Tab-separated table of C-alpha atoms in Angstrom:
chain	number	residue	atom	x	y	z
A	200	UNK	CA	-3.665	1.984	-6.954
A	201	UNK	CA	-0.799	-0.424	-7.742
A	202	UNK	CA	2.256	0.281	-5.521
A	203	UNK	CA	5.496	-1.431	-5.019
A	204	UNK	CA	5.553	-0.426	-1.180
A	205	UNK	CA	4.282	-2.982	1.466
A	206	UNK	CA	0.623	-2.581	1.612
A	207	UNK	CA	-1.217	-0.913	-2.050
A	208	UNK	CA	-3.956	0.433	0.472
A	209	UNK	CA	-1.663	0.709	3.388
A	210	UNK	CA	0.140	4.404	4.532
A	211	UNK	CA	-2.253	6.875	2.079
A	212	UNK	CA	0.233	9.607	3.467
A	213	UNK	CA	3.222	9.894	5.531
A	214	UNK	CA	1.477	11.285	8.440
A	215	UNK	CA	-1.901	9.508	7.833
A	216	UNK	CA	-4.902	9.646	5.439
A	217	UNK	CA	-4.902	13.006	4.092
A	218	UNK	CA	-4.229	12.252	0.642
A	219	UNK	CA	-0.964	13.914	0.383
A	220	UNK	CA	0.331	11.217	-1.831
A	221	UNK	CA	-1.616	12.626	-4.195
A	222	UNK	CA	-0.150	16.276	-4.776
A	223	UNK	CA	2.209	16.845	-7.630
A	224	UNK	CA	5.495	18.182	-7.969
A	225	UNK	CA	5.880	22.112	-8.457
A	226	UNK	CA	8.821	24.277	-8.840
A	227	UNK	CA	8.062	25.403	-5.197
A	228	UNK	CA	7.055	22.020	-3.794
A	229	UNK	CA	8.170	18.672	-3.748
A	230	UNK	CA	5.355	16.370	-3.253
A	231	UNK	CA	5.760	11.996	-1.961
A	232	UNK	CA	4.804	10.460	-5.647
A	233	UNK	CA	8.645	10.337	-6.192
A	234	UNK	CA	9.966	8.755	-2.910
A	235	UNK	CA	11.519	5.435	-3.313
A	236	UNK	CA	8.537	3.438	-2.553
A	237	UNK	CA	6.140	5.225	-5.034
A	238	UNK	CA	8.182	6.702	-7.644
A	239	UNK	CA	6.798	4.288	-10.998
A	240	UNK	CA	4.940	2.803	-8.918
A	241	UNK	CA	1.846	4.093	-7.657
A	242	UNK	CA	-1.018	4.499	-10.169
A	243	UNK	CA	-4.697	4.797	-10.537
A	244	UNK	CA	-5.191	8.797	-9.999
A	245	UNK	CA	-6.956	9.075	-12.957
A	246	UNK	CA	-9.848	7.062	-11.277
A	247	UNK	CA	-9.420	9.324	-8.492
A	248	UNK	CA	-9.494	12.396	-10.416
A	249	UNK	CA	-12.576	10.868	-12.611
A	250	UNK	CA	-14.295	10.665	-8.996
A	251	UNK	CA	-13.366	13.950	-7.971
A	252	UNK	CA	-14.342	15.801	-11.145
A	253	UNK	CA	-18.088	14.059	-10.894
A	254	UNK	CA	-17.813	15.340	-7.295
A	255	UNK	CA	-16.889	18.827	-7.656
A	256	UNK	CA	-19.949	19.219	-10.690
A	257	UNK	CA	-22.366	17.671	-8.435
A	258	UNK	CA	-21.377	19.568	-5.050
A	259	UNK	CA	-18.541	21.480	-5.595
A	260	UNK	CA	-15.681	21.951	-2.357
A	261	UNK	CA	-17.918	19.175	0.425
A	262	UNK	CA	-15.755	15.575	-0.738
A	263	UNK	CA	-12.235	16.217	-0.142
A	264	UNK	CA	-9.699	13.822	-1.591
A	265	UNK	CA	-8.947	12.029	1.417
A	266	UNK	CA	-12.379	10.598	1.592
A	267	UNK	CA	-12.526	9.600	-2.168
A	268	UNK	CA	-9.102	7.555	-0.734
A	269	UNK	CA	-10.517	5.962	2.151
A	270	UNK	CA	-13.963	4.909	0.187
A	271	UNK	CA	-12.127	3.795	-2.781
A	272	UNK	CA	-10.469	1.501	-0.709
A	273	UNK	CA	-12.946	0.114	0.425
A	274	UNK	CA	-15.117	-0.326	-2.166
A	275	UNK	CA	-12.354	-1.712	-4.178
A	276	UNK	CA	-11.648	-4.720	-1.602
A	277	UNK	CA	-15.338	-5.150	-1.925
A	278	UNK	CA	-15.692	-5.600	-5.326
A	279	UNK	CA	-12.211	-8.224	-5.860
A	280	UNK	CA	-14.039	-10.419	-3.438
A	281	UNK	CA	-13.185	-8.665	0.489
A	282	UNK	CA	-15.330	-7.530	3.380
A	283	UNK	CA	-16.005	-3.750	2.781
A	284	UNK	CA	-15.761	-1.507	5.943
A	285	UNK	CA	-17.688	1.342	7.261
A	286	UNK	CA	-16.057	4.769	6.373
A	287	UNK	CA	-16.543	7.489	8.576
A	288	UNK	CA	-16.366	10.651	5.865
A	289	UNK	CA	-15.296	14.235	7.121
A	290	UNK	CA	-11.526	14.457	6.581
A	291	UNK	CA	-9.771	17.532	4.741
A	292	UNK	CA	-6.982	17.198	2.282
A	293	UNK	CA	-3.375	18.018	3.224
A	294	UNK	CA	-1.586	21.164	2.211
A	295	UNK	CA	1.955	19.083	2.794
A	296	UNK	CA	3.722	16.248	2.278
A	297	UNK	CA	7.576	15.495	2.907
A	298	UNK	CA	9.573	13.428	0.371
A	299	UNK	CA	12.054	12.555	2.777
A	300	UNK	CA	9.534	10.821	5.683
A	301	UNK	CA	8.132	8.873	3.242
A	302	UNK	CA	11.050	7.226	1.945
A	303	UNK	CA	11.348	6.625	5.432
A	304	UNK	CA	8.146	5.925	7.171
A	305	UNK	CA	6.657	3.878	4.001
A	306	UNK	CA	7.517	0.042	4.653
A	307	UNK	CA	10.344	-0.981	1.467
A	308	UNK	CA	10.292	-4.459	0.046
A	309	UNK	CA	13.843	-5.092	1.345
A	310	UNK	CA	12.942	-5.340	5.015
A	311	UNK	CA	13.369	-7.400	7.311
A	312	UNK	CA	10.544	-9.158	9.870
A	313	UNK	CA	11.798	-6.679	12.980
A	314	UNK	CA	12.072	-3.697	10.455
A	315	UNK	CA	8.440	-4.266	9.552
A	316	UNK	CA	7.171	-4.750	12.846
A	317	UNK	CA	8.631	-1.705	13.802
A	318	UNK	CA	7.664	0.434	10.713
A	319	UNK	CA	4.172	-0.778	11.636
A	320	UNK	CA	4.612	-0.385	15.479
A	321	UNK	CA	5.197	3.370	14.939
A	322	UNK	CA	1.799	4.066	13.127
A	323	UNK	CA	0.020	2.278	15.787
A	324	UNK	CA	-0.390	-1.098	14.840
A	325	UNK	CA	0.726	-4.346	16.171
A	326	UNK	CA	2.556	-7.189	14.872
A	327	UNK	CA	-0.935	-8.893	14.272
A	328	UNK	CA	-2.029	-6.069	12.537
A	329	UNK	CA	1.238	-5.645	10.596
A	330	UNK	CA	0.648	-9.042	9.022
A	331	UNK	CA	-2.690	-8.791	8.314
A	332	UNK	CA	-2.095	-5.249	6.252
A	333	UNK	CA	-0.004	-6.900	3.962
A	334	UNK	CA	-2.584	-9.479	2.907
A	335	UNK	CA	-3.448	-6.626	0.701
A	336	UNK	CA	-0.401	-7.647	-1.773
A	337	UNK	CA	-3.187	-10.368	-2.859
A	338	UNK	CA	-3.984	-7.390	-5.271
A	339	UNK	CA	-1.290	-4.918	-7.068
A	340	UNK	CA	2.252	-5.296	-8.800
A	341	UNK	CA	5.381	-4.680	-8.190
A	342	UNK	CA	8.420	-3.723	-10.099
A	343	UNK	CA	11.269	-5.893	-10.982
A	344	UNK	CA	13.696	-3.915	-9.303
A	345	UNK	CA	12.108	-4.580	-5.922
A	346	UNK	CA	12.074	-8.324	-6.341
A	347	UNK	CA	15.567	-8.717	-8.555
A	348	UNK	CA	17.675	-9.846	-5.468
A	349	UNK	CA	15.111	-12.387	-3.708
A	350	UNK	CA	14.913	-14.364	-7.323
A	351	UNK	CA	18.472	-14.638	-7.859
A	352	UNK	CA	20.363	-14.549	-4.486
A	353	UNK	CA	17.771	-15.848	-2.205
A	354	UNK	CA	17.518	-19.688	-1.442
A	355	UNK	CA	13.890	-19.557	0.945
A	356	UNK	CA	12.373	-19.501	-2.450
A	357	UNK	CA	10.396	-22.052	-4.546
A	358	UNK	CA	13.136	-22.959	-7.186
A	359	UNK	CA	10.321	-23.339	-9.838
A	360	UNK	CA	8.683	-19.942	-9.356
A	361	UNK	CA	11.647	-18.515	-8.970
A	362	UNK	CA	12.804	-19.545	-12.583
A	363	UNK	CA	9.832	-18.388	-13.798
A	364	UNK	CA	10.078	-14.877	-12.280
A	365	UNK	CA	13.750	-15.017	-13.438
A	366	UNK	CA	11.713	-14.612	-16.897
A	367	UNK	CA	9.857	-11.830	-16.163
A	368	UNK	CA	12.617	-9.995	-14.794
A	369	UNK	CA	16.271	-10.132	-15.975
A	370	UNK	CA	19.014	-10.316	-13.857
A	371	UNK	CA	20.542	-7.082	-15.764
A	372	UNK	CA	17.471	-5.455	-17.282
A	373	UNK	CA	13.986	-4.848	-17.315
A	374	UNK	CA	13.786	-2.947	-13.603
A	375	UNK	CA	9.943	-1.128	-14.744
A	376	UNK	CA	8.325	-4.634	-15.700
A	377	UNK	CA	5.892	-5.629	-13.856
A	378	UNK	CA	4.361	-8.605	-11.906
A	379	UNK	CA	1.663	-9.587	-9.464
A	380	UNK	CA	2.780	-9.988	-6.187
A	381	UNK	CA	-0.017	-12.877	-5.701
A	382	UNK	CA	0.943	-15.588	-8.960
A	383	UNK	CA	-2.169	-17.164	-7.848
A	384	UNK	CA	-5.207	-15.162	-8.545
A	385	UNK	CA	-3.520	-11.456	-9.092
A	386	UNK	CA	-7.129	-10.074	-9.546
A	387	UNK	CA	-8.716	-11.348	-6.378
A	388	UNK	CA	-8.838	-10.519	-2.994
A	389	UNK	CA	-8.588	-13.664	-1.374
A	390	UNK	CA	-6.561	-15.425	0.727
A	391	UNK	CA	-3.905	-16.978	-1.994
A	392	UNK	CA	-1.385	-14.301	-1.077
A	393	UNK	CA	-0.747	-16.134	2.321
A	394	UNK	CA	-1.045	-19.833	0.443
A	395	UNK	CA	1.735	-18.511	-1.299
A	396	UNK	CA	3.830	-17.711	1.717
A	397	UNK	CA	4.028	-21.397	3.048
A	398	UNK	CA	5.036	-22.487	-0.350
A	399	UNK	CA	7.636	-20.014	-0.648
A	400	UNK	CA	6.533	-18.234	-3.302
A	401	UNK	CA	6.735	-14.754	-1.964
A	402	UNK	CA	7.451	-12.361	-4.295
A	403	UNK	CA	9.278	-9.774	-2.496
A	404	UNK	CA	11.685	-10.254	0.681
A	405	UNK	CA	9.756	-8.511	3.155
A	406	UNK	CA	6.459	-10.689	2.374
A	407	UNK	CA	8.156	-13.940	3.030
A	408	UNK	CA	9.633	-12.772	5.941
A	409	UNK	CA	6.387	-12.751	7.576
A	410	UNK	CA	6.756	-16.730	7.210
A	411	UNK	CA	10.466	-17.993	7.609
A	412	UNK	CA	11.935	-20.792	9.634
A	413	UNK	CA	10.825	-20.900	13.519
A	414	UNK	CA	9.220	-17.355	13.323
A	415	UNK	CA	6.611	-17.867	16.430
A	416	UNK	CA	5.326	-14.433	16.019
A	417	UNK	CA	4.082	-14.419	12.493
A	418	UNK	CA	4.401	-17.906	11.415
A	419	UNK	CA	0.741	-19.109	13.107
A	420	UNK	CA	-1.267	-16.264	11.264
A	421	UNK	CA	0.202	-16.608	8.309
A	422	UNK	CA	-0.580	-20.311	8.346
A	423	UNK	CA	-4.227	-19.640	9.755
A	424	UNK	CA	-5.067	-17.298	7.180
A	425	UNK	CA	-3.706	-19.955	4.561
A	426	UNK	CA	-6.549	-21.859	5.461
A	427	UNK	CA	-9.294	-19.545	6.529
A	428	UNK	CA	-10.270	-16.892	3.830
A	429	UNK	CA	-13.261	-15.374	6.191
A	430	UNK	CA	-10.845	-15.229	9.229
A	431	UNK	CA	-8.187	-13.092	6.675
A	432	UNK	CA	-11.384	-10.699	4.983
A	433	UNK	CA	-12.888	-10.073	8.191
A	434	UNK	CA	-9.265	-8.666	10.204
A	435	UNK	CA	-8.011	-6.983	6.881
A	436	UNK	CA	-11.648	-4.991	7.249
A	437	UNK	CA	-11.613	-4.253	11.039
A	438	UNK	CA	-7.138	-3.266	10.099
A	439	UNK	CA	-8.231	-0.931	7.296
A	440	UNK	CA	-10.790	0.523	9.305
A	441	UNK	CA	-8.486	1.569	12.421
A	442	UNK	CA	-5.778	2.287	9.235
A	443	UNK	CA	-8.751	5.101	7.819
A	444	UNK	CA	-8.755	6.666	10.963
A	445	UNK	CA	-4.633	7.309	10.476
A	446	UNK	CA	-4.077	11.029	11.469
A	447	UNK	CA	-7.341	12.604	9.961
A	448	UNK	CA	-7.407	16.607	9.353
A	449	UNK	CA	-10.733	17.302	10.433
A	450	UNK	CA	-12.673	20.725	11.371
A	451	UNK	CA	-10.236	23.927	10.043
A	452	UNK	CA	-6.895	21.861	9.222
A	453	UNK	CA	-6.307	21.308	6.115
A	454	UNK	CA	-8.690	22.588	3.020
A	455	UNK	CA	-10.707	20.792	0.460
A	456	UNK	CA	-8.865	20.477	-2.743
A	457	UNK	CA	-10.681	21.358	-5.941
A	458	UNK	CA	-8.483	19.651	-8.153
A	459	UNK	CA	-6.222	16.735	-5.901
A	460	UNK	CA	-3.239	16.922	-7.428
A	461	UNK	CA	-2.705	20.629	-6.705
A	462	UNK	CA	-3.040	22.635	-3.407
A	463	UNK	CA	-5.890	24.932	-3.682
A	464	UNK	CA	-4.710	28.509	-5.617
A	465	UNK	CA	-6.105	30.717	-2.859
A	466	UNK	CA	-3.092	28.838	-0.556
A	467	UNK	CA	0.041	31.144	-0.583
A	468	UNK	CA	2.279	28.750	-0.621
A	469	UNK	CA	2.946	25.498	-0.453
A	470	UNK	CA	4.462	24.001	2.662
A	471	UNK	CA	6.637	20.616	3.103
């Protein structure tokens, strides 16, 4: 999935990886695809629901949606050039989700360094952690919305990229369009993302803060992953592996959704 939030892999649910982000609106529930970091933004289900269906015809209720996450994930890193990771499999799909945390627990593209360290800090992870997650913008787009004000009011930016994202996104118009967040080599996963940090050439304003003027806590990483792709694959695989392991419903929580946009019928109702 694309996603205009820090991290495309990163967060697969407010409260862990449980797939909530993947339920659907009803007139009795109001499901996370519309909080401010996803709403236009996240896409892809249909790959997940092409997974599930196969799934549910060759063993129907075992493979929750969660799982199809967490593998996907993996296997997607792998194939763009990353270090897969070993998924454990056995989580259950959520039968809630809360619009509200994850417009606030999902890290925005307007933060600041301390806002993500602390956004990280309360899932678990550590400021070394933090900036390794968000190597995974070397893959995905954003919307023009979210990078508007660091191309036109922001002066730690390369003047000539930003002129050139100035084209793909209007200073009055255009707010859906959409851009890579790595210029370099949008399609990989390699280490380009963080190349494009010391030149300035962050897209959005909480990726460059992760390399700005004097910043001792990120500022080495950044610059060592610049220069070692195996270092960056290896700790994005060992961070995505602690970030699968986010909060898993396991044993009786949760259920096993047949279809993963919708909580299963026999539920009476759907919670938030």
């Amino acid at each position: 999935m694309a996603a205009s939030s820090h991290s495309a892999m990163a967060f697969p649910g407010f409260k862990g990886c449980d797939a909530s982000v993947l339920l659907d609106d009803t007139p009795n529930f109001t499901g996370e695809k519309n909080s401010f970091p996803n709403a236009n933004s996240l896409r892809g289900f249909e790959v997940i629901d092409d997974i599930k269906s196969q799934l549910e015809d060759m063993c129907p209720g075992v493979v929750s949606c969660a799982d199809i996450l967490a593998v996907a994930a993996s296997e997607a890193v792998g194939i763009l050039g990353g270090q897969r990771w070993n998924v454990p499999l056995g989580r259950r799909d959520s039968t809630t989700a809360s619009l509200s945390e994850a417009n606030s627990d999902i890290p925005a593209p307007f933060l600041d360094l301390n806002g993500l360290i602390s956004t990280f800090s309360k899932k678990g992870f550590t400021v070394e952690e933090m900036v390794t997650l968000s190597g995974a913008h070397t893959i995905g787009l954003v919307r023009c919305r979210f990078f508007r004000d660091r191309i036109y009011n922001e002066t730690n930016i390369d003047p000539s990229f930003a002129a050139a994202m100035k084209e793909e996104c209007p200073f009055d118009d255009g707010d859906d369009n959409l851009s890579p967040f790595d210029s370099k080599t949008p399609m990989s996963f390699d280490n380009a993302y963080y190349r494009n940090l010391v030149e300035s050439k962050g897209l959005v304003h909480s990726d460059q803060q992760l390399f700005v003027d004097g910043s001792r806590r990120t500022n080495p990483q950044v610059i060592a992953y610049s220069k070692n792709f195996g270092r960056f694959k290896h700790d994005f695989a060992n961070a995505m592996f602690k970030m699968s392991q986010l909060s898993p419903l396991t044993g009786y929580d949760g259920q096993i959704r047949t279809n993963c946009h919708f909580i299963n019928p026999t539920t009476d109702e759907y919670r938030e």
